[in-house]
Amino acid sequence: MPGGLSTGPASTPRTVCSDTSSSVQGEVILSGLKTVKKKWNSLIDKVYAPRNLQSAWEKVKDNAGAPGVDGMTVSRFDRDAAKLLEALHRDLREKSYRPSPVRRVMIPKSSGGFRPLGIPTVRDRILQQALRQILEPIFEAKFSTRSHGFRPERGCNTALAVVDRAVHGKYTWVVDADIRSFFDSVDHEKLIDAVAEEVADGRILKLIRQILQSGVQLPSVHGIEPTDEGTPQGGPVSPLLANIFLHVFDVQMVEAGYGIVRYADDWVAFAKSESEAKAALDKARQILEGDLGLILHSEKTRVVSAASGFEFLGFHYFVDPKSGSQCKEVRQTSVRRFREAIRIRTPRLKAQRPFKEKHATFKRLRKNKRLEAMLEDVNLYLGGWHGYFRTVKSRWSVPFSSFDGFIRRRLRSVVTGRTGNGWWTVRITNQMWRDLGLNCLSDRHVKYLQDQATVASGNR
């Protein structure tokens, strides 16, 4: 393979980050249309086919989400779904469909600042999902194995697995890059041209242009801001459009002989020398800035040795200078995000009554319904969080002990209203939290490692 970077076996297991349903639905609908023709025609009727719209609605319903500019919630749409889907089908068939502006919300970033999110109406989300279900199988046939984001049978875990093999192999240098405001900077004409390489149906191309140029309603502002460039994050079709736009980057980097791993707009490139890594960055800059009109963030794009460390998809890769071992730990921004998520799930009462030491017993705490619900919520979050970060390779023998300590401190504060160390630390022991139902990260990780060892021994 160009660049020598293995992308892994075709049988890589599905991950929580992957999505197969829309691709399967589209393949079923398109199965009778496959020909040797270079481009696809007459697709719009497949988009608004009742079966495809129904499937798209079920997907949107499962994902729930907030209402768009019209205030229509998913549950309210559900009450009249048959009638509303028929109206959407009719508008598409009669060429009268027009997407509404997206509602702009600002999502705080763990590293500071805010990330803009564009929320389409439920009706527009259904249309976008229906469009994705038809287009995704067409473009999946050409997408590079170096692309992992928002693709069937691929996801964060497959991307990280390739990175794991690279840092344990002969790749000692890394291009650690960041595309500045990617989703706000996509050139509409270049994107439409990229779609048109496979799709010749003018109504599909017009529909995509309408989605891109539907405008944005800003918070606390009644007017609509035009969208002359960019593709808003938040719509079902946006990840697919991003992959279509960046496909040329994947292809040209591989053809030039550089090993890359890309997840949506996050990517890294690996090299066996500093000079090769610098050449890879020059090539990437030529494609991204010169050809696609994007901008690499000058302060966040660099060539570094793998030993000194780089970050990708929530992990910090580096070589421990003391032991010389390759490490993969939770990066600091992900740690901050974890702590904030735990704080949200463990709120203290504003007017909490003094808690006496004699009341800090298992029997009494077990009857606390608020604490019981809180532990259930925390456990649910920890299950998903550990499922993602369980592949850590830490300098420490118990990699999640500090996370568990933070959780227990928050819970003790919830119960007693006190912080720091005191009698509450001695009376409400770590084992008591286990007995109350807290499934801490360290216990989860021990079981995970045991299960991995059992699987490994069975494969010998």
Tab-separated table of C-alpha atoms in Angstrom:
chain	number	residue	atom	x	y	z
A	1	MET	CA	0.000	0.000	0.000
A	2	PRO	CA	1.326	3.513	-0.744
A	3	GLY	CA	3.031	4.965	2.265
A	4	GLY	CA	3.337	1.483	3.766
A	5	LEU	CA	0.658	2.203	6.391
A	6	SER	CA	-1.681	-0.757	6.805
A	7	THR	CA	-5.349	0.165	7.081
A	8	GLY	CA	-6.309	-3.106	8.729
A	9	PRO	CA	-8.298	-6.147	7.679
A	10	ALA	CA	-11.604	-5.852	5.907
A	11	SER	CA	-13.246	-7.728	8.767
A	12	THR	CA	-12.583	-5.015	11.348
A	13	PRO	CA	-15.446	-5.200	13.867
A	14	ARG	CA	-18.127	-2.518	13.874
A	15	THR	CA	-17.696	0.206	16.481
A	16	VAL	CA	-20.044	2.516	18.296
A	17	CYS	CA	-18.921	5.307	15.973
A	18	SER	CA	-19.989	3.507	12.805
A	19	ASP	CA	-23.329	3.640	10.991
A	20	THR	CA	-24.532	0.964	8.596
A	21	SER	CA	-28.291	1.397	8.420
A	22	SER	CA	-28.439	4.242	5.903
A	23	SER	CA	-25.985	2.549	3.554
A	24	VAL	CA	-27.904	-0.740	3.637
A	25	GLN	CA	-31.192	1.044	2.932
A	26	GLY	CA	-29.670	2.850	-0.047
A	27	GLU	CA	-28.115	-0.312	-1.438
A	28	VAL	CA	-31.514	-2.023	-1.396
A	29	ILE	CA	-33.151	0.831	-3.297
A	30	LEU	CA	-30.301	1.157	-5.811
A	31	SER	CA	-29.758	-2.578	-6.298
A	32	GLY	CA	-31.828	-2.706	-9.469
A	33	LEU	CA	-30.167	0.335	-11.031
A	34	LYS	CA	-26.505	-0.597	-11.119
A	35	THR	CA	-25.052	-0.306	-14.592
A	36	VAL	CA	-21.662	0.216	-16.197
A	37	LYS	CA	-22.465	3.904	-16.676
A	38	LYS	CA	-19.965	6.282	-15.149
A	39	LYS	CA	-22.566	8.508	-13.461
A	40	TRP	CA	-25.898	7.973	-11.752
A	41	ASN	CA	-29.071	9.485	-13.224
A	42	SER	CA	-32.717	9.571	-12.110
A	43	LEU	CA	-32.072	9.404	-8.382
A	44	ILE	CA	-34.510	11.994	-7.063
A	45	ASP	CA	-37.497	9.642	-7.198
A	46	LYS	CA	-35.507	7.158	-5.107
A	47	VAL	CA	-34.973	9.896	-2.522
A	48	TYR	CA	-38.672	10.718	-2.147
A	49	ALA	CA	-39.899	7.137	-2.471
A	50	PRO	CA	-42.306	6.511	0.453
A	51	ARG	CA	-40.268	3.541	1.679
A	52	ASN	CA	-37.077	5.622	1.755
A	53	LEU	CA	-38.768	8.547	3.510
A	54	GLN	CA	-40.264	6.186	6.090
A	55	SER	CA	-36.863	4.645	6.764
A	56	ALA	CA	-35.311	8.107	7.063
A	57	TRP	CA	-38.033	9.211	9.503
A	58	GLU	CA	-37.415	6.168	11.704
A	59	LYS	CA	-33.724	7.028	11.824
A	60	VAL	CA	-34.446	10.679	12.710
A	61	LYS	CA	-36.950	9.549	15.335
A	62	ASP	CA	-34.406	7.207	16.936
A	63	ASN	CA	-31.826	10.008	17.078
A	64	ALA	CA	-34.373	12.424	18.617
A	65	GLY	CA	-32.677	15.815	18.858
A	66	ALA	CA	-33.835	19.385	19.353
A	67	PRO	CA	-36.354	21.235	17.179
A	68	GLY	CA	-35.332	23.541	14.338
A	69	VAL	CA	-36.492	27.078	13.566
A	70	ASP	CA	-40.146	26.024	13.306
A	71	GLY	CA	-40.252	24.649	16.860
A	72	MET	CA	-41.509	21.250	15.686
A	73	THR	CA	-40.301	18.503	18.031
A	74	VAL	CA	-39.773	14.883	17.062
A	75	SER	CA	-42.603	13.750	19.354
A	76	ARG	CA	-44.988	16.286	17.857
A	77	PHE	CA	-44.031	15.226	14.318
A	78	ASP	CA	-44.641	11.633	15.347
A	79	ARG	CA	-48.303	12.346	16.125
A	80	ASP	CA	-48.976	13.229	12.470
A	81	ALA	CA	-46.073	11.386	10.848
A	82	ALA	CA	-48.082	9.705	8.077
A	83	LYS	CA	-49.643	12.987	6.936
A	84	LEU	CA	-46.408	14.975	7.221
A	85	LEU	CA	-44.367	12.361	5.343
A	86	GLU	CA	-46.954	12.354	2.563
A	87	ALA	CA	-46.693	16.155	2.367
A	88	LEU	CA	-42.896	15.932	2.140
A	89	HIS	CA	-43.187	13.285	-0.575
A	90	ARG	CA	-45.593	15.483	-2.520
A	91	ASP	CA	-43.433	18.615	-2.214
A	92	LEU	CA	-40.378	16.749	-3.474
A	93	ARG	CA	-42.261	15.126	-6.317
A	94	GLU	CA	-43.817	18.422	-7.398
A	95	LYS	CA	-40.518	20.348	-7.033
A	96	SER	CA	-41.947	22.692	-4.390
A	97	TYR	CA	-39.757	21.590	-1.460
A	98	ARG	CA	-37.616	24.336	0.098
A	99	PRO	CA	-35.436	23.701	3.159
A	100	SER	CA	-35.811	26.023	6.141
A	101	PRO	CA	-32.835	27.861	7.647
A	102	VAL	CA	-30.974	25.930	10.321
A	103	ARG	CA	-31.126	27.073	13.933
A	104	ARG	CA	-27.690	28.058	15.219
A	105	VAL	CA	-26.670	26.943	18.684
A	106	MET	CA	-23.232	27.342	20.212
A	107	ILE	CA	-21.749	24.273	21.899
A	108	PRO	CA	-18.955	24.898	24.463
A	109	LYS	CA	-15.624	23.286	23.566
A	110	SER	CA	-13.563	21.626	26.292
A	111	SER	CA	-10.504	23.516	25.027
A	112	GLY	CA	-12.343	26.849	25.313
A	113	GLY	CA	-14.559	28.803	22.961
A	114	PHE	CA	-17.626	27.513	21.182
A	115	ARG	CA	-18.442	25.273	18.239
A	116	PRO	CA	-21.370	26.343	16.030
A	117	LEU	CA	-24.019	23.691	15.456
A	118	GLY	CA	-26.776	24.070	12.873
A	119	ILE	CA	-30.028	22.282	13.739
A	120	PRO	CA	-32.349	21.667	10.763
A	121	THR	CA	-36.085	21.208	11.247
A	122	VAL	CA	-37.340	17.651	11.748
A	123	ARG	CA	-38.790	17.716	8.217
A	124	ASP	CA	-35.442	18.809	6.745
A	125	ARG	CA	-33.575	16.196	8.798
A	126	ILE	CA	-35.798	13.520	7.281
A	127	LEU	CA	-35.051	14.811	3.789
A	128	GLN	CA	-31.315	14.933	4.484
A	129	GLN	CA	-31.357	11.402	5.888
A	130	ALA	CA	-33.312	10.169	2.862
A	131	LEU	CA	-30.781	11.846	0.572
A	132	ARG	CA	-27.896	10.318	2.507
A	133	GLN	CA	-29.405	6.836	2.217
A	134	ILE	CA	-29.342	7.084	-1.570
A	135	LEU	CA	-25.992	8.828	-2.015
A	136	GLU	CA	-23.946	6.976	0.594
A	137	PRO	CA	-23.716	3.593	-1.226
A	138	ILE	CA	-22.674	5.390	-4.412
A	139	PHE	CA	-19.763	7.181	-2.767
A	140	GLU	CA	-18.826	4.339	-0.426
A	141	ALA	CA	-17.778	2.420	-3.534
A	142	LYS	CA	-15.023	4.984	-4.178
A	143	PHE	CA	-14.025	6.238	-0.724
A	144	SER	CA	-10.480	5.564	0.474
A	145	THR	CA	-9.658	3.060	3.190
A	146	ARG	CA	-7.795	5.935	4.884
A	147	SER	CA	-11.130	7.624	5.709
A	148	HIS	CA	-12.885	6.375	8.864
A	149	GLY	CA	-15.358	9.030	9.994
A	150	PHE	CA	-19.131	8.454	9.751
A	151	ARG	CA	-18.828	5.461	7.462
A	152	PRO	CA	-20.404	1.978	7.554
A	153	GLU	CA	-18.248	-0.612	9.330
A	154	ARG	CA	-15.751	2.127	10.237
A	155	GLY	CA	-15.384	4.618	13.030
A	156	CYS	CA	-13.155	5.982	15.775
A	157	ASN	CA	-11.950	2.527	16.797
A	158	THR	CA	-10.812	1.543	13.310
A	159	ALA	CA	-8.977	4.846	12.884
A	160	LEU	CA	-7.273	4.476	16.271
A	161	ALA	CA	-6.335	0.868	15.509
A	162	VAL	CA	-4.370	2.055	12.464
A	163	VAL	CA	-2.660	4.746	14.538
A	164	ASP	CA	-1.784	2.145	17.192
A	165	ARG	CA	-0.066	-0.028	14.584
A	166	ALA	CA	1.774	2.953	13.111
A	167	VAL	CA	3.304	4.143	16.390
A	168	HIS	CA	4.353	0.600	17.284
A	169	GLY	CA	5.869	0.144	13.827
A	170	LYS	CA	8.596	2.014	12.010
A	171	TYR	CA	6.843	5.366	11.826
A	172	THR	CA	8.720	7.767	14.084
A	173	TRP	CA	7.461	11.111	12.767
A	174	VAL	CA	3.955	12.533	12.613
A	175	VAL	CA	2.177	15.379	10.871
A	176	ASP	CA	-0.230	16.589	13.559
A	177	ALA	CA	-2.575	18.929	11.675
A	178	ASP	CA	-5.738	20.932	12.201
A	179	ILE	CA	-8.035	22.355	9.510
A	180	ARG	CA	-9.310	25.712	10.716
A	181	SER	CA	-13.128	25.948	10.845
A	182	PHE	CA	-13.549	23.204	8.251
A	183	PHE	CA	-17.350	22.975	8.275
A	184	ASP	CA	-17.624	26.764	7.936
A	185	SER	CA	-15.136	26.922	5.053
A	186	VAL	CA	-16.298	24.315	2.517
A	187	ASP	CA	-16.533	25.863	-0.949
A	188	HIS	CA	-20.022	25.136	-2.293
A	189	GLU	CA	-19.014	25.002	-5.950
A	190	LYS	CA	-16.126	22.635	-5.302
A	191	LEU	CA	-18.405	20.410	-3.227
A	192	ILE	CA	-21.128	20.331	-5.894
A	193	ASP	CA	-18.474	19.491	-8.493
A	194	ALA	CA	-17.256	16.623	-6.309
A	195	VAL	CA	-20.798	15.233	-6.016
A	196	ALA	CA	-21.286	15.671	-9.772
A	197	GLU	CA	-18.347	13.353	-10.452
A	198	GLU	CA	-20.708	10.487	-9.580
A	199	VAL	CA	-24.196	11.991	-9.831
A	200	ALA	CA	-25.690	13.431	-13.016
A	201	ASP	CA	-29.222	14.012	-11.681
A	202	GLY	CA	-29.654	17.795	-11.790
A	203	ARG	CA	-32.429	17.748	-9.201
A	204	ILE	CA	-30.155	16.025	-6.679
A	205	LEU	CA	-27.426	18.612	-7.266
A	206	LYS	CA	-29.974	21.432	-6.925
A	207	LEU	CA	-31.312	19.905	-3.713
A	208	ILE	CA	-27.817	19.783	-2.200
A	209	ARG	CA	-27.247	23.402	-3.201
A	210	GLN	CA	-30.529	24.400	-1.540
A	211	ILE	CA	-29.469	22.638	1.672
A	212	LEU	CA	-26.097	24.387	1.649
A	213	GLN	CA	-27.602	27.820	0.998
A	214	SER	CA	-30.662	27.558	3.267
A	215	GLY	CA	-29.268	30.148	5.688
A	216	VAL	CA	-28.800	30.278	9.453
A	217	GLN	CA	-31.001	31.786	12.145
A	218	LEU	CA	-28.664	33.142	14.808
A	219	PRO	CA	-29.454	33.047	18.545
A	220	SER	CA	-31.521	36.038	19.747
A	221	VAL	CA	-31.695	37.415	16.200
A	222	HIS	CA	-34.830	37.384	14.066
A	223	GLY	CA	-33.045	37.777	10.737
A	224	ILE	CA	-31.542	35.010	8.600
A	225	GLU	CA	-27.821	35.006	7.858
A	226	PRO	CA	-26.980	33.751	4.356
A	227	THR	CA	-24.651	30.760	4.002
A	228	ASP	CA	-22.391	31.412	1.039
A	229	GLU	CA	-19.903	28.773	2.111
A	230	GLY	CA	-19.662	25.901	4.558
A	231	THR	CA	-21.878	22.983	5.450
A	232	PRO	CA	-23.518	23.297	8.891
A	233	GLN	CA	-22.710	20.647	11.480
A	234	GLY	CA	-25.849	19.025	12.795
A	235	GLY	CA	-27.596	17.734	9.672
A	236	PRO	CA	-27.611	14.014	8.757
A	237	VAL	CA	-26.062	14.625	5.334
A	238	SER	CA	-23.217	16.902	6.500
A	239	PRO	CA	-20.740	14.104	7.402
A	240	LEU	CA	-21.225	12.467	4.001
A	241	LEU	CA	-20.707	15.778	2.211
A	242	ALA	CA	-17.540	16.344	4.246
A	243	ASN	CA	-16.166	12.957	3.194
A	244	ILE	CA	-17.043	13.643	-0.449
A	245	PHE	CA	-15.261	16.997	-0.281
A	246	LEU	CA	-12.100	15.566	1.333
A	247	HIS	CA	-11.953	12.406	-0.804
A	248	VAL	CA	-9.518	14.054	-3.232
A	249	PHE	CA	-7.203	14.748	-0.284
A	250	ASP	CA	-7.191	11.053	0.679
A	251	VAL	CA	-6.512	9.936	-2.880
A	252	GLN	CA	-3.743	12.406	-3.668
A	253	MET	CA	-1.917	11.855	-0.371
A	254	VAL	CA	-1.913	8.088	-0.919
A	255	GLU	CA	-0.842	8.470	-4.557
A	256	ALA	CA	2.064	10.618	-3.337
A	257	GLY	CA	3.110	7.780	-1.044
A	258	TYR	CA	2.120	9.186	2.351
A	259	GLY	CA	0.343	7.206	5.053
A	260	ILE	CA	-2.605	9.121	6.483
A	261	VAL	CA	-5.490	8.388	8.816
A	262	ARG	CA	-8.531	10.655	8.561
A	263	TYR	CA	-11.681	10.880	10.666
A	264	ALA	CA	-13.913	13.587	9.133
A	265	ASP	CA	-11.766	16.751	9.280
A	266	ASP	CA	-9.309	15.316	11.838
A	267	TRP	CA	-6.247	13.662	10.309
A	268	VAL	CA	-2.657	12.677	10.951
A	269	ALA	CA	0.086	11.513	8.604
A	270	PHE	CA	2.970	9.178	9.485
A	271	ALA	CA	6.516	9.116	8.176
A	272	LYS	CA	9.803	7.352	8.828
A	273	SER	CA	11.901	10.527	8.928
A	274	GLU	CA	11.500	14.205	9.720
A	275	SER	CA	12.197	15.200	6.118
A	276	GLU	CA	9.500	12.817	4.848
A	277	ALA	CA	7.022	14.226	7.380
A	278	LYS	CA	7.781	17.789	6.273
A	279	ALA	CA	7.273	16.767	2.645
A	280	ALA	CA	3.941	15.171	3.583
A	281	LEU	CA	2.847	18.417	5.254
A	282	ASP	CA	3.849	20.404	2.161
A	283	LYS	CA	1.789	18.060	-0.017
A	284	ALA	CA	-1.187	18.276	2.342
A	285	ARG	CA	-0.990	22.068	2.339
A	286	GLN	CA	-0.915	22.086	-1.461
A	287	ILE	CA	-4.098	19.996	-1.655
A	288	LEU	CA	-6.066	21.472	1.238
A	289	GLU	CA	-5.150	25.129	0.823
A	290	GLY	CA	-4.211	25.294	-2.855
A	291	ASP	CA	-6.862	23.017	-4.379
A	292	LEU	CA	-9.716	22.977	-1.845
A	293	GLY	CA	-9.482	26.506	-0.460
A	294	LEU	CA	-9.186	25.437	3.176
A	295	ILE	CA	-6.719	26.756	5.746
A	296	LEU	CA	-4.455	24.750	8.039
A	297	HIS	CA	-4.327	26.242	11.526
A	298	SER	CA	-0.792	27.666	11.811
A	299	GLU	CA	-0.543	27.199	15.583
A	300	LYS	CA	-2.035	23.691	15.673
A	301	THR	CA	-0.321	22.171	12.638
A	302	ARG	CA	3.172	20.787	13.180
A	303	VAL	CA	5.664	18.059	12.423
A	304	VAL	CA	6.624	16.172	15.596
A	305	SER	CA	8.378	12.996	16.567
A	306	ALA	CA	6.016	10.259	17.678
A	307	ALA	CA	8.049	9.965	20.873
A	308	SER	CA	7.467	13.594	21.888
A	309	GLY	CA	3.731	13.138	21.485
A	310	PHE	CA	0.651	14.036	19.474
A	311	GLU	CA	-3.114	13.921	19.981
A	312	PHE	CA	-5.805	12.225	17.931
A	313	LEU	CA	-9.488	11.483	18.611
A	314	GLY	CA	-9.320	12.059	22.347
A	315	PHE	CA	-6.009	10.267	23.021
A	316	HIS	CA	-2.488	11.498	23.703
A	317	TYR	CA	0.203	9.299	22.130
A	318	PHE	CA	3.783	9.582	23.425
A	319	VAL	CA	6.797	7.618	24.606
A	320	ASP	CA	7.395	7.588	28.359
A	321	PRO	CA	10.954	8.958	28.819
A	322	LYS	CA	11.494	6.850	31.960
A	323	SER	CA	10.468	3.422	30.690
A	324	GLY	CA	10.790	4.003	26.946
A	325	SER	CA	7.379	2.411	26.440
A	326	GLN	CA	4.799	3.653	23.938
A	327	CYS	CA	1.865	5.212	25.791
A	328	LYS	CA	-1.676	6.072	24.801
A	329	GLU	CA	-3.488	8.035	27.476
A	330	VAL	CA	-6.628	10.142	27.725
A	331	ARG	CA	-5.730	13.639	26.560
A	332	GLN	CA	-6.266	16.590	28.895
A	333	THR	CA	-9.166	18.107	26.965
A	334	SER	CA	-10.953	14.750	27.211
A	335	VAL	CA	-10.203	14.644	30.954
A	336	ARG	CA	-11.782	18.066	31.378
A	337	ARG	CA	-14.792	16.975	29.345
A	338	PHE	CA	-15.119	13.856	31.534
A	339	ARG	CA	-15.049	15.864	34.747
A	340	GLU	CA	-17.652	18.292	33.474
A	341	ALA	CA	-19.916	15.378	32.485
A	342	ILE	CA	-19.599	13.913	35.998
A	343	ARG	CA	-20.321	17.314	37.597
A	344	ILE	CA	-23.502	17.591	35.552
A	345	ARG	CA	-24.592	14.138	36.738
A	346	THR	CA	-23.742	14.750	40.402
A	347	PRO	CA	-25.287	18.128	41.314
A	348	ARG	CA	-25.255	19.248	44.923
A	349	LEU	CA	-28.416	20.617	46.504
A	350	LYS	CA	-28.239	24.381	46.964
A	351	ALA	CA	-29.818	24.265	50.418
A	352	GLN	CA	-28.471	20.969	51.701
A	353	ARG	CA	-29.059	20.190	55.367
A	354	PRO	CA	-26.034	19.276	57.525
A	355	PHE	CA	-25.200	15.593	57.230
A	356	LYS	CA	-24.164	13.870	60.433
A	357	GLU	CA	-21.420	11.282	60.570
A	358	LYS	CA	-23.675	8.710	62.233
A	359	HIS	CA	-25.949	8.784	59.178
A	360	ALA	CA	-23.148	7.760	56.795
A	361	THR	CA	-24.127	4.092	56.775
A	362	PHE	CA	-24.754	1.687	53.940
A	363	LYS	CA	-28.276	0.957	55.181
A	364	ARG	CA	-29.233	4.634	55.178
A	365	LEU	CA	-27.559	5.519	51.858
A	366	ARG	CA	-29.166	2.523	50.151
A	367	LYS	CA	-32.584	4.088	50.832
A	368	ASN	CA	-31.609	7.396	49.240
A	369	LYS	CA	-33.610	7.405	45.971
A	370	ARG	CA	-31.884	10.517	44.642
A	371	LEU	CA	-28.487	8.896	45.123
A	372	GLU	CA	-29.752	5.680	43.536
A	373	ALA	CA	-30.877	7.537	40.405
A	374	MET	CA	-27.612	9.463	40.312
A	375	LEU	CA	-25.529	6.277	40.472
A	376	GLU	CA	-27.584	4.777	37.662
A	377	ASP	CA	-26.971	7.852	35.484
A	378	VAL	CA	-23.232	7.885	36.279
A	379	ASN	CA	-22.911	4.153	35.531
A	380	LEU	CA	-24.618	4.608	32.178
A	381	TYR	CA	-22.166	7.355	31.245
A	382	LEU	CA	-19.145	5.390	32.484
A	383	GLY	CA	-20.132	2.379	30.378
A	384	GLY	CA	-19.992	4.359	27.147
A	385	TRP	CA	-16.925	6.352	28.194
A	386	HIS	CA	-14.888	3.286	29.114
A	387	GLY	CA	-16.058	1.534	25.958
A	388	TYR	CA	-14.247	4.247	24.022
A	389	PHE	CA	-11.146	4.813	26.181
A	390	ARG	CA	-10.518	1.214	27.268
A	391	THR	CA	-7.627	0.825	24.781
A	392	VAL	CA	-5.376	3.096	26.865
A	393	LYS	CA	-1.736	2.135	27.358
A	394	SER	CA	-0.807	4.020	30.485
A	395	ARG	CA	2.333	4.707	32.470
A	396	TRP	CA	0.352	3.740	35.550
A	397	SER	CA	-0.649	0.239	36.637
A	398	VAL	CA	-4.210	1.428	37.375
A	399	PRO	CA	-4.863	3.914	34.551
A	400	PHE	CA	-8.293	5.105	35.662
A	401	SER	CA	-7.689	5.528	39.407
A	402	SER	CA	-7.660	9.329	39.265
A	403	PHE	CA	-10.967	9.316	37.360
A	404	ASP	CA	-12.542	7.026	39.947
A	405	GLY	CA	-11.235	9.235	42.748
A	406	PHE	CA	-12.882	12.270	41.183
A	407	ILE	CA	-16.218	10.427	40.877
A	408	ARG	CA	-16.178	9.321	44.504
A	409	ARG	CA	-15.262	12.821	45.722
A	410	ARG	CA	-18.218	14.223	43.817
A	411	LEU	CA	-20.569	11.589	45.240
A	412	ARG	CA	-19.349	12.119	48.807
A	413	SER	CA	-19.910	15.838	48.326
A	414	VAL	CA	-23.450	15.124	47.107
A	415	VAL	CA	-24.188	13.064	50.218
A	416	THR	CA	-22.510	15.197	52.885
A	417	GLY	CA	-22.287	18.644	51.331
A	418	ARG	CA	-18.574	18.667	52.150
A	419	THR	CA	-15.424	18.681	50.003
A	420	GLY	CA	-11.849	17.606	50.575
A	421	ASN	CA	-10.857	14.910	53.081
A	422	GLY	CA	-12.551	14.227	56.385
A	423	TRP	CA	-14.596	11.669	58.274
A	424	TRP	CA	-16.778	11.239	55.180
A	425	THR	CA	-13.782	9.797	53.298
A	426	VAL	CA	-13.244	7.211	56.058
A	427	ARG	CA	-16.896	6.351	56.704
A	428	ILE	CA	-18.067	6.203	53.056
A	429	THR	CA	-15.407	3.851	51.746
A	430	ASN	CA	-14.597	2.896	48.170
A	431	GLN	CA	-16.053	-0.547	48.845
A	432	MET	CA	-19.273	0.993	50.128
A	433	TRP	CA	-19.683	2.782	46.787
A	434	ARG	CA	-19.271	-0.560	45.038
A	435	ASP	CA	-21.891	-2.087	47.326
A	436	LEU	CA	-24.228	0.818	46.559
A	437	GLY	CA	-23.919	0.000	42.877
A	438	LEU	CA	-21.151	2.243	41.524
A	439	ASN	CA	-19.430	0.352	38.714
A	440	CYS	CA	-16.138	2.221	38.762
A	441	LEU	CA	-13.792	2.508	35.792
A	442	SER	CA	-10.981	0.498	37.373
A	443	ASP	CA	-13.260	-2.496	37.956
A	444	ARG	CA	-14.572	-2.242	34.415
A	445	HIS	CA	-11.036	-2.133	33.085
A	446	VAL	CA	-9.883	-5.174	35.036
A	447	LYS	CA	-12.790	-7.158	33.601
A	448	TYR	CA	-12.039	-5.872	30.095
A	449	LEU	CA	-8.393	-6.978	30.347
A	450	GLN	CA	-9.447	-10.375	31.678
A	451	ASP	CA	-11.891	-10.816	28.800
A	452	GLN	CA	-9.180	-9.800	26.318
A	453	ALA	CA	-6.780	-12.332	27.819
A	454	THR	CA	-9.424	-15.057	27.592
A	455	VAL	CA	-10.082	-14.284	23.934
A	456	ALA	CA	-6.356	-14.218	23.172
A	457	SER	CA	-5.780	-17.593	24.832
A	458	GLY	CA	-8.705	-19.092	22.939
A	459	ASN	CA	-7.235	-17.960	19.607
A	460	ARG	CA	-3.910	-19.683	20.150
